[in-house]
Coordinates of C-alpha atoms and ligand atoms in Angstrom, one line a residue:
M1 CA -7.7 5.5 -1.0
C2 CA -10.7 5.9 -3.3
G3 CA -11.4 3.2 -5.8
I4 CA -12.5 3.9 -9.4
I5 CA -14.0 1.6 -12.0
G6 CA -15.4 2.6 -15.4
Y7 CA -16.9 0.1 -17.8
S8 CA -17.9 0.3 -21.4
G9 CA -18.9 -3.0 -23.1
H10 CA -21.6 -5.4 -24.0
R11 CA -22.7 -6.5 -20.5
P12 CA -25.1 -4.7 -18.1
A13 CA -22.6 -2.2 -16.7
V14 CA -23.9 -1.8 -13.1
P15 CA -23.4 -5.4 -11.9
V16 CA -19.9 -5.4 -13.4
I17 CA -19.2 -2.1 -11.7
M18 CA -20.5 -3.3 -8.3
E19 CA -18.4 -6.4 -8.5
G20 CA -15.4 -4.3 -9.4
L21 CA -16.1 -2.0 -6.4
R22 CA -16.2 -5.0 -4.1
R23 CA -12.8 -6.0 -5.3
L24 CA -11.5 -2.4 -4.6
E25 CA -13.0 -2.4 -1.1
Y26 CA -9.6 -3.2 0.4
R27 CA -8.5 0.3 -0.5
G28 CA -10.6 1.7 2.4
Y29 CA -13.7 3.8 1.9
D30 CA -16.6 5.5 3.7
S31 CA -19.2 6.0 0.9
S32 CA -19.8 4.8 -2.6
G33 CA -21.7 5.5 -5.8
V34 CA -22.3 4.6 -9.4
C35 CA -23.6 6.4 -12.5
F36 CA -24.9 5.3 -15.9
V37 CA -27.0 6.6 -18.7
R38 CA -30.6 5.4 -19.0
N39 CA -33.0 6.8 -21.6
R40 CA -30.5 9.5 -22.3
E41 CA -30.6 10.6 -18.7
L42 CA -27.7 10.5 -16.3
Q43 CA -28.6 8.3 -13.3
V44 CA -26.4 8.8 -10.2
I45 CA -26.9 6.6 -7.1
R46 CA -24.8 7.2 -4.0
A47 CA -24.8 6.0 -0.4
E48 CA -22.9 6.5 2.8
G49 CA -21.1 3.6 4.4
K50 CA -20.5 0.2 3.0
L51 CA -21.4 -1.1 -0.5
N52 CA -24.4 -3.0 0.9
N53 CA -26.1 0.4 1.3
L54 CA -25.5 1.2 -2.3
E55 CA -26.7 -2.2 -3.4
D56 CA -30.0 -1.7 -1.4
K57 CA -30.6 1.5 -3.3
L58 CA -29.9 -0.1 -6.6
A59 CA -32.1 -3.1 -5.9
D60 CA -35.4 -1.4 -6.9
M61 CA -34.0 0.3 -10.0
D62 CA -34.0 -0.8 -13.6
I63 CA -30.3 -1.0 -14.4
S64 CA -30.4 -3.7 -17.1
L65 CA -30.1 -1.4 -20.2
A66 CA -27.0 0.5 -19.2
T67 CA -23.8 -0.9 -20.8
A68 CA -21.5 1.9 -19.7
G69 CA -21.0 3.5 -16.3
L70 CA -18.7 4.6 -13.5
G71 CA -18.3 3.4 -9.9
H72 CA -16.5 4.8 -7.0
T73 CA -15.6 4.1 -3.3
R74 CA -14.7 7.3 -1.6
W75 CA -12.2 7.8 1.2
A76 CA -13.1 11.3 2.4
T77 CA -10.6 14.1 2.0
H78 CA -12.7 17.3 1.3
G79 CA -16.0 17.2 3.2
A80 CA -17.5 14.6 5.5
P81 CA -18.3 11.1 4.3
T82 CA -21.9 11.9 3.5
E83 CA -24.0 10.8 0.6
N84 CA -23.9 14.4 -0.7
N85 CA -20.1 14.3 -0.9
A86 CA -20.0 10.8 -2.3
H87 CA -19.0 10.4 -6.0
P88 CA -19.9 10.5 -8.8
H89 CA -20.3 14.3 -9.0
V90 CA -22.3 15.8 -11.7
S91 CA -22.2 19.0 -13.7
F92 CA -25.9 19.4 -14.5
T93 CA -25.2 22.1 -17.1
R94 CA -23.7 19.5 -19.4
N95 CA -25.0 16.2 -17.9
L96 CA -21.6 14.8 -17.2
A97 CA -20.4 12.9 -14.2
I98 CA -16.9 12.2 -12.8
V99 CA -15.3 10.0 -10.2
H100 CA -12.0 11.1 -8.7
N101 CA -9.2 9.8 -6.5
G102 CA -6.8 12.4 -5.1
I103 CA -6.9 16.1 -4.3
I104 CA -7.3 19.0 -6.6
E105 CA -5.2 21.5 -4.6
N106 CA -6.4 24.7 -6.3
Y107 CA -10.1 23.8 -6.3
R108 CA -11.1 26.9 -4.2
E109 CA -9.7 29.3 -6.8
W110 CA -11.7 27.5 -9.6
K111 CA -14.8 27.2 -7.4
D112 CA -14.9 31.0 -6.9
F113 CA -14.4 31.4 -10.7
L114 CA -17.3 29.1 -11.4
L115 CA -19.5 30.6 -8.7
D116 CA -19.0 34.0 -10.3
K117 CA -20.2 32.5 -13.6
G118 CA -23.4 31.1 -12.0
Y119 CA -22.5 27.5 -11.5
L120 CA -24.2 25.8 -8.6
F121 CA -22.5 23.4 -6.1
F122 CA -24.2 20.7 -4.0
S123 CA -21.3 19.2 -2.2
E124 CA -18.1 20.3 -0.4
T125 CA -15.8 18.4 -2.7
D126 CA -13.0 19.4 -5.0
T127 CA -14.3 16.9 -7.4
E128 CA -17.6 18.7 -8.1
V129 CA -15.4 21.8 -9.0
L130 CA -13.6 19.7 -11.6
A131 CA -16.8 18.4 -13.1
N132 CA -18.1 22.0 -13.6
L133 CA -14.7 23.1 -14.9
I134 CA -15.1 20.5 -17.7
A135 CA -18.6 21.7 -18.4
D136 CA -17.4 25.2 -18.5
E137 CA -14.7 24.3 -21.1
Q138 CA -17.5 22.6 -23.1
A139 CA -19.6 25.7 -22.9
G140 CA -16.7 27.5 -24.5
G141 CA -17.1 25.2 -27.6
L142 CA -14.7 22.4 -26.9
S143 CA -15.4 18.7 -27.6
L144 CA -15.7 16.5 -24.6
L145 CA -12.1 15.2 -25.0
R146 CA -10.7 18.7 -25.4
A147 CA -12.8 20.1 -22.5
F148 CA -11.6 17.2 -20.3
A149 CA -7.9 17.9 -21.1
A150 CA -8.3 21.7 -20.8
A151 CA -9.9 21.3 -17.3
L152 CA -7.2 18.9 -16.1
E153 CA -4.5 21.3 -17.3
K154 CA -6.0 23.9 -14.9
A155 CA -6.1 21.5 -12.0
S156 CA -3.1 21.1 -9.8
G157 CA -2.6 18.3 -7.3
T158 CA -3.1 14.6 -7.7
Y159 CA -5.8 12.8 -9.5
A160 CA -7.1 9.7 -11.1
V161 CA -10.4 10.7 -12.7
A162 CA -13.0 9.0 -15.0
L163 CA -15.8 10.8 -16.9
L164 CA -19.1 9.8 -18.4
S165 CA -21.5 12.1 -20.3
T166 CA -24.9 11.8 -21.9
E167 CA -23.3 13.3 -25.0
E168 CA -21.2 10.1 -25.6
P169 CA -23.0 7.6 -23.5
D170 CA -20.8 4.6 -24.5
T171 CA -17.6 6.4 -23.9
I172 CA -15.5 6.7 -20.7
Y173 CA -12.7 9.2 -20.5
A174 CA -10.0 8.7 -17.9
A175 CA -6.8 10.4 -16.9
R176 CA -4.2 10.3 -14.1
H177 CA -1.6 12.4 -12.4
S178 CA 0.3 10.8 -9.5
A179 CA -2.6 8.4 -8.6
P180 CA -3.1 5.0 -10.0
L181 CA -5.4 4.3 -13.0
L182 CA -5.1 1.6 -15.6
I183 CA -7.1 0.3 -18.5
G184 CA -8.3 -3.3 -18.9
A185 CA -8.7 -4.4 -22.5
G186 CA -11.3 -7.2 -23.0
A187 CA -13.2 -8.6 -26.0
G188 CA -15.9 -6.1 -26.8
E189 CA -15.4 -4.3 -23.5
H190 CA -13.0 -2.0 -21.8
F191 CA -12.4 -0.9 -18.2
A192 CA -10.7 1.9 -16.4
A193 CA -9.8 1.1 -12.8
S194 CA -7.6 1.9 -9.8
D195 CA -6.3 -1.6 -9.6
I196 CA -6.3 -4.8 -11.6
P197 CA -8.5 -7.0 -9.4
A198 CA -11.4 -4.7 -10.3
F199 CA -11.6 -6.2 -13.8
L200 CA -9.6 -9.4 -13.6
P201 CA -12.5 -11.8 -14.1
Y202 CA -13.0 -10.2 -17.5
T203 CA -9.5 -9.6 -18.8
R204 CA -5.8 -10.0 -18.0
D205 CA -4.7 -7.5 -20.7
V206 CA -3.7 -4.2 -19.1
V207 CA -2.6 -0.8 -20.5
F208 CA -0.7 1.3 -17.9
L209 CA -1.6 5.0 -18.2
E210 CA 1.1 7.6 -17.5
D211 CA 0.8 11.0 -16.0
G212 CA -0.3 13.5 -18.7
E213 CA -2.2 10.9 -20.7
I214 CA -6.0 10.7 -21.4
A215 CA -7.7 7.4 -22.3
R216 CA -10.9 7.1 -24.2
I217 CA -12.6 3.8 -24.0
T218 CA -15.6 2.4 -25.8
P219 CA -16.7 -1.3 -26.1
L220 CA -14.4 -1.8 -29.1
R221 CA -11.5 0.5 -28.6
A222 CA -9.1 1.9 -26.0
E223 CA -7.2 5.0 -27.2
V224 CA -4.7 7.0 -25.4
F225 CA -3.8 10.7 -26.1
S226 CA -1.2 13.1 -24.8
M227 CA -3.0 15.6 -22.6
A228 CA -0.8 18.4 -23.9
D229 CA -1.6 18.2 -27.6
L230 CA -4.2 15.3 -27.8
K231 CA -2.0 13.4 -30.2
P232 CA -2.4 9.6 -30.0
V233 CA 0.1 7.8 -27.8
P234 CA 1.0 4.2 -28.8
K235 CA 0.7 1.8 -25.9
T236 CA 1.5 -1.8 -25.3
L237 CA -0.6 -4.4 -23.5
T238 CA 0.8 -6.1 -20.5
R239 CA -0.5 -9.6 -19.6
I240 CA -1.2 -10.1 -15.9
E241 CA 0.0 -13.6 -14.9
W242 CA -1.6 -13.9 -11.4
D243 CA -5.2 -14.9 -11.2
L244 CA -8.2 -13.9 -9.2
Q245 CA -7.7 -16.7 -6.8
A246 CA -4.6 -14.8 -5.6
A247 CA -6.8 -11.9 -4.8
Q248 CA -9.5 -13.8 -2.9
K249 CA -9.8 -15.1 0.6
G250 CA -9.3 -18.8 -0.2
G251 CA -11.1 -20.1 2.8
Y252 CA -9.5 -17.8 5.4
K253 CA -11.8 -15.6 7.5
H254 CA -9.9 -12.4 6.5
F255 CA -7.5 -11.4 3.8
M256 CA -5.0 -10.5 6.5
L257 CA -4.9 -14.0 7.9
K258 CA -4.6 -15.4 4.4
E259 CA -1.8 -13.0 3.7
I260 CA 0.1 -13.9 6.9
F261 CA -0.1 -17.6 6.0
E262 CA 1.1 -16.8 2.5
Q263 CA 4.5 -15.6 3.8
P264 CA 6.4 -18.9 3.4
R265 CA 5.4 -18.9 -0.3
V266 CA 6.3 -15.2 -0.6
V267 CA 9.8 -15.8 0.8
A268 CA 10.2 -18.8 -1.6
D269 CA 9.1 -16.7 -4.6
C270 CA 11.4 -13.8 -3.7
I271 CA 14.4 -16.1 -3.5
A272 CA 13.6 -18.2 -6.5
G273 CA 16.2 -17.5 -9.2
R274 CA 18.0 -15.0 -6.9
A275 CA 19.5 -17.2 -4.2
D276 CA 21.9 -19.7 -5.8
T277 CA 23.0 -21.9 -2.9
K278 CA 24.9 -24.3 -5.2
R279 CA 27.2 -21.6 -6.5
N280 CA 27.0 -19.5 -3.4
A281 CA 25.8 -16.5 -5.5
V282 CA 23.1 -14.0 -5.5
R283 CA 21.5 -13.1 -8.8
M284 CA 19.8 -9.7 -9.1
P285 CA 19.5 -9.1 -12.9
E286 CA 17.5 -5.9 -12.1
L287 CA 20.7 -4.5 -10.5
E288 CA 23.2 -5.6 -13.1
G289 CA 23.5 -2.2 -14.9
F290 CA 22.9 -0.3 -11.7
P291 CA 26.0 1.2 -10.0
V292 CA 26.8 0.0 -6.5
P293 CA 26.2 3.2 -4.4
S294 CA 28.8 4.7 -2.2
R295 CA 26.1 5.9 0.1
L296 CA 22.5 4.8 0.5
R297 CA 19.5 6.7 1.6
I298 CA 16.3 4.7 2.2
A299 CA 12.9 6.5 2.2
A300 CA 9.6 4.9 2.8
C301 CA 6.4 5.1 4.8
G302 CA 4.8 3.0 7.5
T303 CA 5.5 -0.7 7.4
S304 CA 7.8 -0.2 4.4
W305 CA 9.8 2.3 6.4
H306 CA 10.2 -0.4 9.1
A307 CA 11.5 -2.8 6.5
G308 CA 14.0 -0.1 5.5
L309 CA 15.1 0.4 9.2
W310 CA 15.5 -3.4 9.6
A311 CA 17.7 -3.5 6.5
Q312 CA 20.0 -0.6 7.6
S313 CA 22.4 -2.8 9.5
L314 CA 22.6 -5.3 6.7
M315 CA 23.4 -2.6 4.2
E316 CA 26.2 -1.3 6.5
G317 CA 27.4 -4.6 7.9
W318 CA 27.3 -6.8 4.8
S319 CA 27.5 -4.3 1.9
G320 CA 29.7 -1.8 3.7
I321 CA 27.6 1.1 2.4
P322 CA 26.8 4.0 4.8
T323 CA 23.0 4.0 5.0
T324 CA 20.4 6.3 6.5
V325 CA 16.7 5.5 6.7
E326 CA 13.9 8.1 7.0
T327 CA 10.2 8.5 6.5
A328 CA 9.5 9.7 3.0
S329 CA 6.9 12.2 4.4
E330 CA 9.8 14.1 6.2
F331 CA 12.6 13.4 3.7
R332 CA 11.3 15.9 1.2
Y333 CA 11.0 18.8 3.6
R334 CA 14.5 18.9 5.0
N335 CA 16.6 20.0 2.0
A336 CA 18.7 16.8 2.1
L337 CA 22.0 17.5 0.4
P338 CA 22.7 15.3 -2.6
V339 CA 26.1 13.5 -2.5
P340 CA 27.7 12.2 -5.8
G341 CA 27.6 8.4 -6.0
E342 CA 24.7 8.0 -3.6
C343 CA 21.4 6.3 -4.3
L344 CA 17.9 6.8 -3.0
L345 CA 16.2 3.5 -2.3
V346 CA 12.4 3.8 -2.0
I347 CA 10.4 0.9 -0.6
S348 CA 6.7 0.7 -1.3
Q349 CA 4.2 -2.1 -1.5
S350 CA 1.7 -0.2 -3.6
G351 CA 4.3 1.8 -5.5
E352 CA 1.8 4.7 -5.4
T353 CA 2.4 6.2 -1.9
A354 CA 2.4 10.0 -2.5
D355 CA 5.2 10.9 -0.1
T356 CA 7.5 8.1 -1.3
L357 CA 6.8 9.0 -4.9
A358 CA 7.5 12.7 -4.1
A359 CA 10.9 11.8 -2.5
L360 CA 11.8 9.7 -5.6
R361 CA 10.9 12.5 -7.9
L362 CA 12.8 15.1 -5.9
V363 CA 16.0 13.1 -5.8
K364 CA 15.7 12.3 -9.5
E365 CA 15.7 16.0 -10.3
Q366 CA 18.9 16.3 -8.4
G367 CA 20.5 13.7 -10.7
I368 CA 20.8 11.0 -7.9
A369 CA 20.4 7.4 -8.8
T370 CA 17.1 5.9 -7.7
L371 CA 16.1 2.3 -6.9
G372 CA 12.6 1.0 -6.1
I373 CA 11.6 -2.0 -4.1
C374 CA 8.0 -2.4 -5.0
N375 CA 5.2 -5.0 -5.1
V376 CA 3.0 -3.7 -7.8
I377 CA 4.1 -4.1 -11.4
G378 CA 3.3 -1.0 -13.5
S379 CA 2.9 1.2 -10.4
S380 CA 4.3 4.8 -10.5
I381 CA 7.4 3.9 -8.4
A382 CA 8.1 0.8 -10.4
R383 CA 8.0 2.8 -13.6
E384 CA 9.8 6.0 -12.4
A385 CA 12.8 4.6 -10.5
D386 CA 16.0 4.1 -12.5
A387 CA 15.9 0.4 -11.5
V388 CA 13.3 -1.6 -9.7
V389 CA 13.4 -4.9 -7.7
L390 CA 9.9 -6.4 -7.6
T391 CA 8.8 -8.2 -4.5
Q392 CA 6.8 -11.2 -5.4
A393 CA 4.3 -11.0 -2.7
G394 CA 1.2 -11.1 -5.0
P395 CA -1.7 -8.8 -4.5
E396 CA -2.0 -7.6 -0.9
I397 CA -5.6 -6.9 -0.2
S398 CA -5.9 -6.4 3.5
V399 CA -5.2 -2.7 4.4
A400 CA -2.6 -3.7 7.0
S401 CA 0.6 -4.7 5.3
T402 CA 2.0 -8.1 6.3
K403 CA 3.4 -10.3 3.5
A404 CA 4.7 -7.2 1.7
M405 CA 7.1 -6.5 4.6
T406 CA 8.3 -10.1 4.6
A407 CA 8.9 -9.8 0.9
Q408 CA 10.7 -6.5 1.3
M409 CA 13.0 -8.0 4.1
T410 CA 13.8 -10.9 1.8
V411 CA 14.7 -8.7 -1.2
L412 CA 16.6 -6.2 1.0
M413 CA 18.6 -9.0 2.5
L414 CA 19.4 -10.4 -1.0
T415 CA 20.4 -6.9 -2.2
A416 CA 22.7 -6.4 0.8
L417 CA 24.4 -9.7 0.0
Y418 CA 24.6 -8.9 -3.7
W419 CA 26.2 -5.5 -3.1
G420 CA 28.4 -6.9 -0.4
R421 CA 29.8 -9.5 -2.8
K422 CA 30.1 -6.9 -5.6
R423 CA 32.1 -4.6 -3.4
G424 CA 34.1 -7.4 -2.0
S425 CA 33.2 -6.5 1.6
L426 CA 31.4 -9.7 2.4
D427 CA 32.9 -13.1 3.4
R428 CA 31.9 -16.1 1.2
E429 CA 31.0 -17.9 4.4
I430 CA 28.4 -15.4 5.4
T431 CA 26.8 -15.4 2.0
A432 CA 26.7 -19.2 2.1
R433 CA 25.2 -19.3 5.5
A434 CA 22.7 -16.5 4.8
L435 CA 21.5 -18.2 1.5
A436 CA 21.2 -21.6 3.1
E437 CA 19.3 -20.4 6.1
L438 CA 17.1 -18.1 4.0
S439 CA 16.2 -21.1 1.8
D440 CA 15.1 -23.0 4.8
I441 CA 12.7 -20.3 6.0
P442 CA 9.7 -21.2 3.9
A443 CA 9.5 -24.8 5.2
R444 CA 10.3 -23.7 8.8
L445 CA 7.7 -21.0 8.7
T446 CA 5.0 -23.2 7.2
G447 CA 5.4 -25.6 10.1
L448 CA 5.4 -22.8 12.7
L449 CA 2.5 -20.6 11.6
P450 CA -0.4 -22.8 13.0
T451 CA 1.3 -22.9 16.4
L452 CA 1.9 -19.2 16.4
E453 CA -1.7 -18.6 15.5
S454 CA -3.1 -20.5 18.5
E455 CA -0.5 -19.0 20.9
A456 CA -1.3 -15.5 19.5
A457 CA -5.0 -16.1 20.1
G458 CA -4.4 -16.9 23.7
L459 CA -2.2 -13.9 24.4
A460 CA -4.5 -11.6 22.5
A461 CA -7.5 -12.6 24.5
R462 CA -5.7 -11.9 27.7
F463 CA -4.3 -8.5 26.7
A464 CA -7.0 -7.1 24.4
A465 CA -8.6 -5.2 27.2
C466 CA -5.5 -3.2 27.9
K467 CA -5.6 0.5 27.0
S468 CA -1.9 0.7 26.1
M469 CA 1.1 -1.5 25.4
F470 CA 4.8 -1.2 24.6
F471 CA 6.7 -3.2 22.0
L472 CA 10.4 -3.0 22.7
G473 CA 13.5 -4.2 20.9
R474 CA 17.2 -3.5 20.3
G475 CA 19.2 -3.7 17.1
Q476 CA 17.2 -5.3 14.3
S477 CA 14.4 -6.1 16.7
F478 CA 13.7 -2.3 17.2
P479 CA 12.1 -1.8 13.8
L480 CA 10.1 -5.0 14.4
A481 CA 8.9 -3.5 17.7
L482 CA 7.8 -0.4 15.8
E483 CA 6.0 -2.7 13.4
G484 CA 4.3 -4.7 16.2
A485 CA 3.0 -1.5 17.7
L486 CA 1.8 -0.1 14.4
K487 CA -0.1 -3.3 13.7
V488 CA -1.8 -3.3 17.1
K489 CA -2.8 0.4 16.8
E490 CA -4.2 0.2 13.3
L491 CA -6.1 -3.0 13.7
S492 CA -7.4 -3.1 17.2
Y493 CA -7.2 0.7 18.0
I494 CA -5.3 -0.1 21.2
H495 CA -2.7 2.5 21.9
A496 CA 0.7 0.9 21.4
E497 CA 4.1 2.3 21.2
G498 CA 7.3 0.8 19.7
Y499 CA 10.4 1.8 21.4
A500 CA 14.1 1.0 21.5
S501 CA 14.6 -1.0 24.7
G502 CA 17.5 1.2 25.8
E503 CA 15.3 4.3 25.6
M504 CA 12.8 3.1 28.2
K505 CA 14.6 4.6 31.1
H506 CA 14.9 7.9 29.4
G507 CA 11.3 8.6 30.0
P508 CA 8.7 6.1 28.8
I509 CA 9.2 3.8 31.9
A510 CA 7.2 6.4 33.9
L511 CA 4.1 5.0 32.2
I512 CA 4.6 1.4 33.5
D513 CA 2.0 0.1 35.9
P514 CA 0.2 -3.3 36.3
C515 CA -2.2 -2.5 33.4
F516 CA 0.5 -1.5 30.9
P517 CA 2.1 -4.6 29.4
S518 CA 5.4 -4.6 27.5
F519 CA 6.3 -7.1 24.8
F520 CA 10.1 -7.5 24.6
L521 CA 11.5 -8.7 21.3
M522 CA 14.7 -10.5 22.4
P523 CA 16.0 -13.4 20.3
Y524 CA 19.3 -14.9 21.3
D525 CA 21.5 -12.3 19.6
A526 CA 24.3 -10.1 20.9
H527 CA 21.7 -7.8 22.5
F528 CA 19.9 -10.4 24.6
A529 CA 21.6 -9.7 28.0
K530 CA 21.1 -5.9 27.7
T531 CA 17.5 -6.3 26.7
M532 CA 17.1 -8.7 29.6
S533 CA 18.2 -5.9 32.0
N534 CA 15.6 -3.6 30.4
L535 CA 12.9 -6.2 30.9
E536 CA 13.9 -6.6 34.5
E537 CA 13.6 -2.8 35.0
V538 CA 10.0 -2.9 33.7
A539 CA 9.1 -6.0 35.7
A540 CA 10.5 -4.4 38.9
R541 CA 7.9 -1.7 38.4
K542 CA 5.2 -4.2 38.3
G543 CA 4.6 -3.9 34.5
P544 CA 3.5 -7.2 32.9
V545 CA 6.2 -8.4 30.5
V546 CA 6.1 -10.9 27.7
A547 CA 9.4 -11.8 26.0
L548 CA 9.3 -13.0 22.4
T549 CA 12.4 -15.1 22.6
N550 CA 14.0 -18.5 21.9
P551 CA 14.0 -21.7 24.0
P552 CA 16.5 -21.7 26.8
K553 CA 20.1 -22.7 26.0
D554 CA 23.7 -22.1 27.1
G555 CA 22.6 -20.2 30.2
M556 CA 20.5 -17.8 28.2
E557 CA 17.0 -17.8 29.5
L558 CA 14.4 -15.5 30.8
R559 CA 14.9 -14.6 34.5
V560 CA 11.5 -13.0 35.0
G561 CA 8.2 -12.6 33.2
E562 CA 6.4 -14.7 30.7
S563 CA 7.9 -15.9 27.4
W564 CA 6.5 -16.6 24.0
L565 CA 9.0 -19.0 22.5
L566 CA 10.0 -18.8 18.9
P567 CA 12.4 -21.2 17.1
E568 CA 16.0 -19.9 17.0
A569 CA 17.2 -18.6 13.7
W570 CA 20.5 -17.6 12.4
G571 CA 21.4 -13.8 12.5
P572 CA 18.9 -11.5 11.0
L573 CA 16.6 -14.4 10.1
C574 CA 14.9 -14.5 13.5
A575 CA 12.8 -11.6 12.0
F576 CA 11.1 -14.0 9.7
F577 CA 9.5 -15.7 12.8
M578 CA 9.2 -12.7 15.0
L579 CA 7.3 -10.6 12.4
P580 CA 4.5 -13.2 11.8
A581 CA 4.1 -13.7 15.6
L582 CA 3.5 -9.9 16.0
Q583 CA 1.2 -9.9 13.0
L584 CA -0.8 -12.8 14.4
F585 CA -1.0 -11.2 17.8
S586 CA -2.4 -7.9 16.4
Y587 CA -4.8 -9.9 14.1
K588 CA -6.1 -11.9 17.0
A589 CA -6.5 -8.9 19.2
A590 CA -8.5 -7.1 16.6
A591 CA -10.6 -10.1 15.8
F592 CA -11.2 -10.7 19.5
L593 CA -12.4 -7.1 19.8
G594 CA -14.7 -7.5 16.8
K595 CA -12.9 -4.9 14.7
D596 CA -13.0 -4.7 10.9
V597 CA -9.7 -6.4 10.4
D598 CA -9.3 -6.0 6.7
Q599 CA -10.5 -2.5 6.5
P600 CA -9.7 -0.7 9.7
R601 CA -11.4 2.6 10.3
N602 CA -9.9 5.8 8.8
L603 CA -7.3 3.9 6.8
A604 CA -6.6 3.4 3.1
K605 CA -4.5 0.8 1.4
S606 CA -2.7 3.0 -0.9
V607 CA -2.1 6.5 0.4
T608 CA -2.0 8.7 -2.7
V609 CA -2.4 12.0 -0.9
E610 CA 0.3 13.7 1.1
Ligands
F6R1 C1 0.6 -0.5 7.7 C2 0.5 -0.1 6.3 C3 1.1 1.3 6.0 C4 1.9 1.2 4.7 C5 2.3 2.6 4.2 C6 3.2 2.6 3.0 O1 0.0 -1.8 7.8 O2 0.1 -0.8 5.4 O3 1.8 1.8 7.0 O4 3.0 0.4 4.9 O5 1.1 3.3 3.9 O6 2.6 2.0 1.9 P1 3.4 1.4 0.7 O7 4.2 0.3 1.2 O8 2.3 1.0 -0.3 O9 4.2 2.6 0.2

């Protein structure tokens, strides 16, 4: 989604803003722009495409004197990704400019209102309507702060928005509603940005803005007001502990590859302090005051939904809690009936996904307990859920989610063990085995990843020319099949489908031909023999098959097709090897095809629109 940075300080603003925009590139964008005030005039520079195009335009300009400004990377929603629709958008009647992330749903109504009053529009965007709405409020005699608040009160939808005006050239105003925006507080400089890496080289002190608040930043102050009555709101600073190194490539060619290789560390960080192998105990202080639910509903999107599906059988098998899992984007539209004692668990890397947040809010209104599993501290979901378990994956920059899913699986597994023990539904032996095996995963995975990488490269080079492929699995391998297919689709733009192996003969098998490969996820679990039959059905129809499975033992081995051998792991833990293999295959296929791995076309990192 769009990236916003606003700066007011003692440094030349434009280089700081451009650097910030670079660090927000991961969010996905198709045009960009900056604005600043020079000689009392508002300068707005915008460009289609990547940031280099914007940099080329700025190269010939004198930008040295501006010490405040705004920057934006736009992921098109209203209007094509053209320079004209790129942000910032200006209201020329008052010389003010805004940048915006989100959608103003009632913009047509206000556009008609403003057109009737003689305002002119130069783009197709909802953002330009908001800029002129602010100007119109000012024309009615309001100060800039009041006009900003009054215009936002009229806007419905989601937004994070920042404002610069020639009237107060050192001041940035910023506000949010269901889209991320935070303030960075430095010495003699302040920032407003969509995400922390944008300003991390300058400050680690952050103020999290809430919905319904407006921030006013100048070089020396950051003030926050309630939008409703403009009374000051006291805020506290949060110190960010992770550093910029964690948000940089660190020698890897792509963020995605780096993040795949970080997974052993991610598992180790997620279990540190939680998995007590000596006392055979799981510690989840975040859940201590949280009632163990009698029924669990999990809602999430994309990869996070797959993590939820993967955890379903653990919640039922270990915790003994009836569990359903659904996509958050559908959950809210089906009048789900609340049941006393149940809990909605939302899973989200970003903590800002609009559909997931909407599901959380809907259920909260019904008085149902809510729990978030979330990677971003201070995100909307992390703040709004009744309790939150943070996944310690560190910043995930690549648009395609990898290490976040591994962190989610780790934390979900620990939660299932924790609730199972609390409810008395889980054997001590299973807990002991699960904790011991989980603790071994970081070392085992560290040793495995380089081999997986080279094997994935070989397979990807052979299959990258295919137009379509299947990923098939049973039981807990089914969600991983969905994830493998999602990764291939989003990164390499090859059509891929994830299916439950047993569903093949109910229709999809009709697609099989010698150019349509199937990847069977079939570790040595209780489903191996049945999945083997499904594999044979596909092979019999001359479909190429590759089985992600374990080395032969006890008569269990592949009878036909090719195998990609992964080390055997206990119970659900085979997912911690299977998932990185799938991630590396999709990564290598995309890299082989020369695709933009970290920023696939049409995608955004944090989907803050519905
Ligand atoms: C896929 C991917 C998306 C996200 C989805 C939910 O690689 O990244 O499918 O998983 O948009 O995002 P979060 O987890 O931030 O709620």
